[in-house]
CSV table of C-alpha atoms in Angstrom, one decimal:
chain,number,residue,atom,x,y,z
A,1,UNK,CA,-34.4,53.4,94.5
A,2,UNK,CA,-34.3,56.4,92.1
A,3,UNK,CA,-36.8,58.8,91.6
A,4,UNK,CA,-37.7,57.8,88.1
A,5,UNK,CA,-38.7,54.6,89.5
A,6,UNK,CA,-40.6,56.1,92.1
A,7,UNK,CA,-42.6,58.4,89.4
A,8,UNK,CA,-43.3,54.9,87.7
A,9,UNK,CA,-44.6,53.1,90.6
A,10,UNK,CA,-47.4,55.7,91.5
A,11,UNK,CA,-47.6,56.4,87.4
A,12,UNK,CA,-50.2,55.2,85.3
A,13,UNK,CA,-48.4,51.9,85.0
A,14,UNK,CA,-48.3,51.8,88.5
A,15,UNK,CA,-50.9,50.0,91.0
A,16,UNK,CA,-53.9,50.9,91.6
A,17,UNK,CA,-55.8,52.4,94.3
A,18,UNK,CA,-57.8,50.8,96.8
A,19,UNK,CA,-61.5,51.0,96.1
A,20,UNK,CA,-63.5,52.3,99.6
A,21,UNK,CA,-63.2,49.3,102.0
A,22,UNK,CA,-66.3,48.7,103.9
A,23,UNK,CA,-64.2,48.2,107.2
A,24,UNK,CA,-63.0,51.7,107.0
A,25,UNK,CA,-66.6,53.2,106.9
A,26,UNK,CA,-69.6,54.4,109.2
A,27,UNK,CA,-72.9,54.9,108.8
A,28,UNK,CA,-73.2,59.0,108.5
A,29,UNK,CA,-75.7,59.7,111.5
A,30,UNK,CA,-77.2,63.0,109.5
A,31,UNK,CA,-76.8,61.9,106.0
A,32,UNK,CA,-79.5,59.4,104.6
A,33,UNK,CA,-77.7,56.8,103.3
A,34,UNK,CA,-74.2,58.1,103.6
A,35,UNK,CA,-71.0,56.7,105.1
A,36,UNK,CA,-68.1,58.2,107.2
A,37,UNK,CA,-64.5,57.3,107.2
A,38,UNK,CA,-62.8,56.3,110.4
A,39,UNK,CA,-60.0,54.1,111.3
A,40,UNK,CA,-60.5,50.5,110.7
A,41,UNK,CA,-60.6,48.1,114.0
A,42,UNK,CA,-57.5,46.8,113.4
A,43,UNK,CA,-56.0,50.1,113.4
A,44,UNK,CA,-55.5,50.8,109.2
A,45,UNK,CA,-56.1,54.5,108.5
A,46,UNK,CA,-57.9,56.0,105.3
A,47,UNK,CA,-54.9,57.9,104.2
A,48,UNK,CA,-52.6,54.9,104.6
A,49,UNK,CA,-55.1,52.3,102.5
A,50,UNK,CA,-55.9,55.3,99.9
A,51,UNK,CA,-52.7,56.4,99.6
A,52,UNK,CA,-50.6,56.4,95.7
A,53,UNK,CA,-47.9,53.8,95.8
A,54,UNK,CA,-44.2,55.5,96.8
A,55,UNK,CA,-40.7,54.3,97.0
A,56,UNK,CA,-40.3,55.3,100.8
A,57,UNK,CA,-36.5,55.2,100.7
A,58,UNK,CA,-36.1,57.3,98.0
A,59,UNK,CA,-33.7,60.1,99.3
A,60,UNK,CA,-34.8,62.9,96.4
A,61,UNK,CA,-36.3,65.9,97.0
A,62,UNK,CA,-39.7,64.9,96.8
A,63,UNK,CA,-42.3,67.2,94.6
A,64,UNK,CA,-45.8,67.0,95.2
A,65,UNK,CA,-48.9,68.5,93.2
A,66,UNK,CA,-52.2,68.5,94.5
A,67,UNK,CA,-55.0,69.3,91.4
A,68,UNK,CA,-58.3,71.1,93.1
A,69,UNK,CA,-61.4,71.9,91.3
A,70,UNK,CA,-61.9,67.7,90.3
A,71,UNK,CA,-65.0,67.1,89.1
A,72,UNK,CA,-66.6,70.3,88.1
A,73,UNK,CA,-65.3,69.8,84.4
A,74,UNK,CA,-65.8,66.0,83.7
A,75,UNK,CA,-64.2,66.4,80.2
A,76,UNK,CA,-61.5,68.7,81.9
A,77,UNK,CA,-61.4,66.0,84.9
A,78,UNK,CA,-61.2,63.4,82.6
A,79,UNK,CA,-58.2,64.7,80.4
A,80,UNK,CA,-56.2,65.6,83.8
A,81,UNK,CA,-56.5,61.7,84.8
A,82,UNK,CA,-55.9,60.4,81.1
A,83,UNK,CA,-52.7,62.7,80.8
A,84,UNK,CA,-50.9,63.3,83.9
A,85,UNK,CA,-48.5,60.8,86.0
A,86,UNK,CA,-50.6,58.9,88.8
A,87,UNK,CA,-48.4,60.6,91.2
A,88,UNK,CA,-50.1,63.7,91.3
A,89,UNK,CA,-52.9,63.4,93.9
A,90,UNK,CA,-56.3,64.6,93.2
A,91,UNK,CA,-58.7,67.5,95.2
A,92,UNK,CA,-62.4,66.3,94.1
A,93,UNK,CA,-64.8,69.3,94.7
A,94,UNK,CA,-68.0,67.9,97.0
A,95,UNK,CA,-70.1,69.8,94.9
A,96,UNK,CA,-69.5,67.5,91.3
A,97,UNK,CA,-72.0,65.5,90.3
A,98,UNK,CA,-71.8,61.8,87.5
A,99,UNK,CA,-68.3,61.5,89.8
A,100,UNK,CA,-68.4,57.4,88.9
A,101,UNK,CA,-66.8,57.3,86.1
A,102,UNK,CA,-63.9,59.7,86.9
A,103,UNK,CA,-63.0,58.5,90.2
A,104,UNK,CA,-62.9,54.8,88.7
A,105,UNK,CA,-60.8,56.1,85.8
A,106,UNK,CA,-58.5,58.7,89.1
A,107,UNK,CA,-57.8,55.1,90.7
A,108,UNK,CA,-57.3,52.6,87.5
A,109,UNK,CA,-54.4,55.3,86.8
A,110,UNK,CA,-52.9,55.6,90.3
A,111,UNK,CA,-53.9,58.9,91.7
A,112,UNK,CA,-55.1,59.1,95.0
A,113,UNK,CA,-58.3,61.5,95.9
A,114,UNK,CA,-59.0,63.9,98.4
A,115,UNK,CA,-61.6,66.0,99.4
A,116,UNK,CA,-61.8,69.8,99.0
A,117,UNK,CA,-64.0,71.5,101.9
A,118,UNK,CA,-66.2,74.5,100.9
A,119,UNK,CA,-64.3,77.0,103.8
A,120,UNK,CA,-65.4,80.4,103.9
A,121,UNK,CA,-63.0,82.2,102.1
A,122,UNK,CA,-61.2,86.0,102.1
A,123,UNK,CA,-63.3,87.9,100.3
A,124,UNK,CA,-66.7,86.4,101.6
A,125,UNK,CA,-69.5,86.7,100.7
A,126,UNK,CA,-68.6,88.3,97.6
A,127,UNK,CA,-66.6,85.1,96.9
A,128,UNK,CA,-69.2,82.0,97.6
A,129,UNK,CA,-67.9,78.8,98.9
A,130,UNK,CA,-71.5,77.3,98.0
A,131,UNK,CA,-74.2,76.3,100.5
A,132,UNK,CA,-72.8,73.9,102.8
A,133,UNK,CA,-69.5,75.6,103.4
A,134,UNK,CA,-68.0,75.8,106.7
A,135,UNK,CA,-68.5,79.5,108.6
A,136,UNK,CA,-67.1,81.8,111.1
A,137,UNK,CA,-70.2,82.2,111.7
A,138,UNK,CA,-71.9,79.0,112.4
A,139,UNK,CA,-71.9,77.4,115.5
A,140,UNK,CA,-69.6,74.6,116.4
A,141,UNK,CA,-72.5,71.7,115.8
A,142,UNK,CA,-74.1,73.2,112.2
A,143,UNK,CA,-70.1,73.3,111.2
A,144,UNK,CA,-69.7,69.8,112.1
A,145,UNK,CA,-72.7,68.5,110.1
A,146,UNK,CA,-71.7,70.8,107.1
A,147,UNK,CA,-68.1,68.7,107.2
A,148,UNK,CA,-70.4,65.6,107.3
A,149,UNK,CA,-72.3,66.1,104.1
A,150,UNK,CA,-68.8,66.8,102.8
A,151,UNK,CA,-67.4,64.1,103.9
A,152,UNK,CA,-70.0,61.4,102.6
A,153,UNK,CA,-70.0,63.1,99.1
A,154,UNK,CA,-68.6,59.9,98.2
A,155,UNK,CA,-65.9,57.7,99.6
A,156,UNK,CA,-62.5,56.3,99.5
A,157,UNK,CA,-60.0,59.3,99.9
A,158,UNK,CA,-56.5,60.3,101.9
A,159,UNK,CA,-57.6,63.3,103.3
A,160,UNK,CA,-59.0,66.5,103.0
A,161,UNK,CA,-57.9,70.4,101.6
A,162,UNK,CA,-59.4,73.9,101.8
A,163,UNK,CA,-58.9,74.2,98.0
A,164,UNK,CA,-62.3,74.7,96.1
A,165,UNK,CA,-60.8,75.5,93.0
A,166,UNK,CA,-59.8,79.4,93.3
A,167,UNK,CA,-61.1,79.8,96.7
A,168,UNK,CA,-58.8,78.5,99.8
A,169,UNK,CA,-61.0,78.8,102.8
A,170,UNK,CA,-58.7,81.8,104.4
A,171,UNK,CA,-61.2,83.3,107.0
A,172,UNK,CA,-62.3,80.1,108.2
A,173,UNK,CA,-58.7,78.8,108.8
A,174,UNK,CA,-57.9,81.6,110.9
A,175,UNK,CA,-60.3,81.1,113.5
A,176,UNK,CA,-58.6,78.9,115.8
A,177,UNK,CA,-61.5,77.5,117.5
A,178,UNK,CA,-63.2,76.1,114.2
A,179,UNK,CA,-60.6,75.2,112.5
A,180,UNK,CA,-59.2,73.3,115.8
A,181,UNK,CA,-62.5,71.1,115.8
A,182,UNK,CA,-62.2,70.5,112.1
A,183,UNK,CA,-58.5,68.8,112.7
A,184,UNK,CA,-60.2,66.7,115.9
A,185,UNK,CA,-62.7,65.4,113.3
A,186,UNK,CA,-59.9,64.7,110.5
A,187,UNK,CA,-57.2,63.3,112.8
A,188,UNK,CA,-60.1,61.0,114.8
A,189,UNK,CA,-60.9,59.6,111.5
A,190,UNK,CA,-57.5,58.8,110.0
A,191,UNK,CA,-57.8,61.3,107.5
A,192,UNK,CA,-54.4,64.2,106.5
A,193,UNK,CA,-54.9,67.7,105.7
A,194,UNK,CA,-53.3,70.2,102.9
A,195,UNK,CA,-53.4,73.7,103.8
A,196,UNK,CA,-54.1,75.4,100.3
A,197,UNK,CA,-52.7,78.8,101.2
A,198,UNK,CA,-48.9,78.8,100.5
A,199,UNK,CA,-46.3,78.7,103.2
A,200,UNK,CA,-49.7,78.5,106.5
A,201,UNK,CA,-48.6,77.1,109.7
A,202,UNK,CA,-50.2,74.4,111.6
A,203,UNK,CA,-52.4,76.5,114.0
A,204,UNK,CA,-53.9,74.6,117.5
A,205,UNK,CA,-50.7,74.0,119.3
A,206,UNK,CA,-51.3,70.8,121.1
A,207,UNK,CA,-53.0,69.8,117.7
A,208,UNK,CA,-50.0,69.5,115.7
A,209,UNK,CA,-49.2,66.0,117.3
A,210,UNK,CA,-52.8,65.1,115.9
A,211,UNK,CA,-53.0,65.9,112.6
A,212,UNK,CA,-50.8,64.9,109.5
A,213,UNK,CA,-50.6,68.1,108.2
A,214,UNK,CA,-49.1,70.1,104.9
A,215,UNK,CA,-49.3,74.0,103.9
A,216,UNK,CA,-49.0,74.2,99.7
A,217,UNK,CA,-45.7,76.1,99.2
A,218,UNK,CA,-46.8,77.7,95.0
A,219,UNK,CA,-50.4,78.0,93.7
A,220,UNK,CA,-48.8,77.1,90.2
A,221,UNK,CA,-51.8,78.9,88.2
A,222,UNK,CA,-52.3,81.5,90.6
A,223,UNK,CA,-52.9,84.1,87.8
A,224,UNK,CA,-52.5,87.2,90.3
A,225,UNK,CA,-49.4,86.1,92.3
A,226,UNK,CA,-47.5,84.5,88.8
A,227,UNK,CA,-49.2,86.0,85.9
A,228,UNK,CA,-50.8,84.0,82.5
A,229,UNK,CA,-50.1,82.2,80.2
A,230,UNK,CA,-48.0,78.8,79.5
A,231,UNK,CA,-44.4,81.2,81.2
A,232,UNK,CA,-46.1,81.7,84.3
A,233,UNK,CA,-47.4,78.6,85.4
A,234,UNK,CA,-43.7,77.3,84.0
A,235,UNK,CA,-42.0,80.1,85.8
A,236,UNK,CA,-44.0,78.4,88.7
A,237,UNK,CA,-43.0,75.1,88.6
A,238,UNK,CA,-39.7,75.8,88.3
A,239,UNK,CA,-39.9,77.9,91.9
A,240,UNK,CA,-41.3,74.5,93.5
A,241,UNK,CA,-39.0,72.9,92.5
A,242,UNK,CA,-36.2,75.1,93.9
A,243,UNK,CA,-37.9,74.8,97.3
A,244,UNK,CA,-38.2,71.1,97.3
A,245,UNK,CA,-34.4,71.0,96.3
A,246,UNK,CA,-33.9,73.7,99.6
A,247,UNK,CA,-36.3,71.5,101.9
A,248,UNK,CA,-36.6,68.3,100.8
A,249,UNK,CA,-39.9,68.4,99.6
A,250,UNK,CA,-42.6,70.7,98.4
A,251,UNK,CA,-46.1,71.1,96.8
A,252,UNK,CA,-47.7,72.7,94.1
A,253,UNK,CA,-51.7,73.4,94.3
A,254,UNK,CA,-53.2,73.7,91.1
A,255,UNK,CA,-56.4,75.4,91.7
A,256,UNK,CA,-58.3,74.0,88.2
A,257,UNK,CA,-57.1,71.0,86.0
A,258,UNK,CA,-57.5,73.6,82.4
A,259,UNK,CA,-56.2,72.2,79.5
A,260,UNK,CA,-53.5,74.9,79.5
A,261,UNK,CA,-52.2,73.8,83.1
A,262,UNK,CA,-52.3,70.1,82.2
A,263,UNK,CA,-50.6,70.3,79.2
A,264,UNK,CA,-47.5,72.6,81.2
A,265,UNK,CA,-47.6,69.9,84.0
A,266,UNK,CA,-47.1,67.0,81.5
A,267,UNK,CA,-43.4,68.4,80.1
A,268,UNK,CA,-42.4,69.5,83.2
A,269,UNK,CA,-42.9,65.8,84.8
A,270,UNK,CA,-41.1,64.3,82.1
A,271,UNK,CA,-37.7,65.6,83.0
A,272,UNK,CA,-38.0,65.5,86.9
A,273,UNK,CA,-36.2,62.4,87.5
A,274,UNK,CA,-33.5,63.8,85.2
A,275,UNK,CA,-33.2,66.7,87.5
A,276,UNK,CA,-33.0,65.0,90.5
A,277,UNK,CA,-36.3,65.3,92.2
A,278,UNK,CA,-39.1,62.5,92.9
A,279,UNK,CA,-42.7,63.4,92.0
A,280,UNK,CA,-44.7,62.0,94.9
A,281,UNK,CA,-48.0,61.8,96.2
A,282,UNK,CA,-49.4,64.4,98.9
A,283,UNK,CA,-49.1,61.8,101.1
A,284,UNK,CA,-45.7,61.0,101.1
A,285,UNK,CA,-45.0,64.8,102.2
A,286,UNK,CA,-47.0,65.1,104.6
A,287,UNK,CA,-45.7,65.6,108.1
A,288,UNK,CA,-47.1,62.8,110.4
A,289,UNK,CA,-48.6,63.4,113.6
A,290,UNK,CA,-46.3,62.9,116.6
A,291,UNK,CA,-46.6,59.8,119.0
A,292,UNK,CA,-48.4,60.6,121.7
């Protein structure tokens, strides 16, 4: 099947995704009224049932972009959904508020959510991940709860990423201890992670048969890496996709959905098929975790 067809199945025109199934969620025990995802009993996983609709066989490089910053913006929110091909997958910040109407809208037109953990980032405290991010410095048990209230800000998502819009959580993905419990936690509930900070590597050892797991390879409006303006974040796109035709697949992070970055996004999707690539879902790049 070609690639164009596989842009149309997770498009707009495409189906839609699965609204939060009451089988794949748990009572939160620290939240007041709020619900965890975990695997189902008969073994279906939130990031499979969540997941955009992909051609599998598809043998194109597949091309991936992953919008952060969800949310924050409704009007901004709202345009990226309205606008852009289902197939790009969706980073909802935890801290949004009046999210209804935009995540009904995010699954009428095929994009499937994740959700972006406040990490403490480089730069901290200066930069401010908010008040229930996730710290070096916390213990083990206040981290865990923090990635519950997360986690419950509402439901019916693939998976999680350290993106909160400009910030990417670099301190607290170094430590190895933290960010090893944080995978534990994901993998245990069927949930896949993307890494935010271009070309990262699985940390944890043993971990990486436990987690499906993806690093970003371009920050496509990363104004200090590429520059401004409607050239860069072109000049950006057009370096994914030369790694995605060198590897088989890649993914751009766009940190905020601005009206500049949407608009660049839309042309450049139109011709991909004619290129050769396949725009596909985070999902369908990710790297699986092994059989035990």
């Amino acid at each position: 099947m070609g690639a164009q067809t596989a842009v149309t199945q997770a498009g707009a025109l495409g189906p839609v995704i699965a609204r939060p199934d009451t089988a794949l969620l748990e009572p939160a025990p620290h939240i007041p009224g709020g619900f965890l995802p975990h695997i189902a009993r008969d073994g279906r996983t939130p990031m499979q049932v969540y997941a955009a609709k992909f051609a599998a066989q598809d043998q194109h490089p597949r091309v991936a972009i992953l919008i952060a910053g969800v949310g924050m913006n409704v009007a901004e929110s709202e345009a990226a959904v309205a606008k852009l091909p289902g197939a790009m997958s969706l980073a909802v910040s935890p801290y949004a508020d009046r999210l209804d109407d935009v995540l009904d809208h995010a699954r009428n037109a095929g994009h499937e959510l994740l959700i972006s953990l406040p990490m403490e980032p480089a730069g901290y405290p200066l930069n401010d991940p908010g008040h229930h991010a996730l710290l070096t410095g916390a213990s083990m048990s206040e981290n865990a709860q923090r990635l519950e209230w997360a986690i419950t800000r509402f439901n019916g998502f693939v998976g999680a990423t350290g993106a909160l819009g400009e910030l990417r959580g670099e301190r607290f993905a170094a430590s190895l201890g933290q960010m090893g419990a944080l995978f534990d936690t994901l993998a245990e509930r069927g949930l896949l992670y993307v890494d935010p900070r271009p070309n990262a590597r699985l940390i944890g050892g043993v971990r990486q048969s436990a987690i499906a797991y993806r690093g970003v390879d371009v920050v496509v409006d990363d104004v200090a890496a590429n520059g401004a303006g409607a050239g860069a974040i072109d000049a950006a796109l057009a370096r994914l996709e030369k790694l995605a035709q060198g590897r088989g697949a890649a993914i751009g992070l766009v940190s905020r959905p601005s009206p500049l970055v949407v608009d660049r996004l839309g042309v450049w999707a139109v011709g991909l098929a004619g290129r050769g690539l396949a725009l596909a879902p985070v999902s369908a790049v990710v790297q699986m975790p092994q059989a035990p």
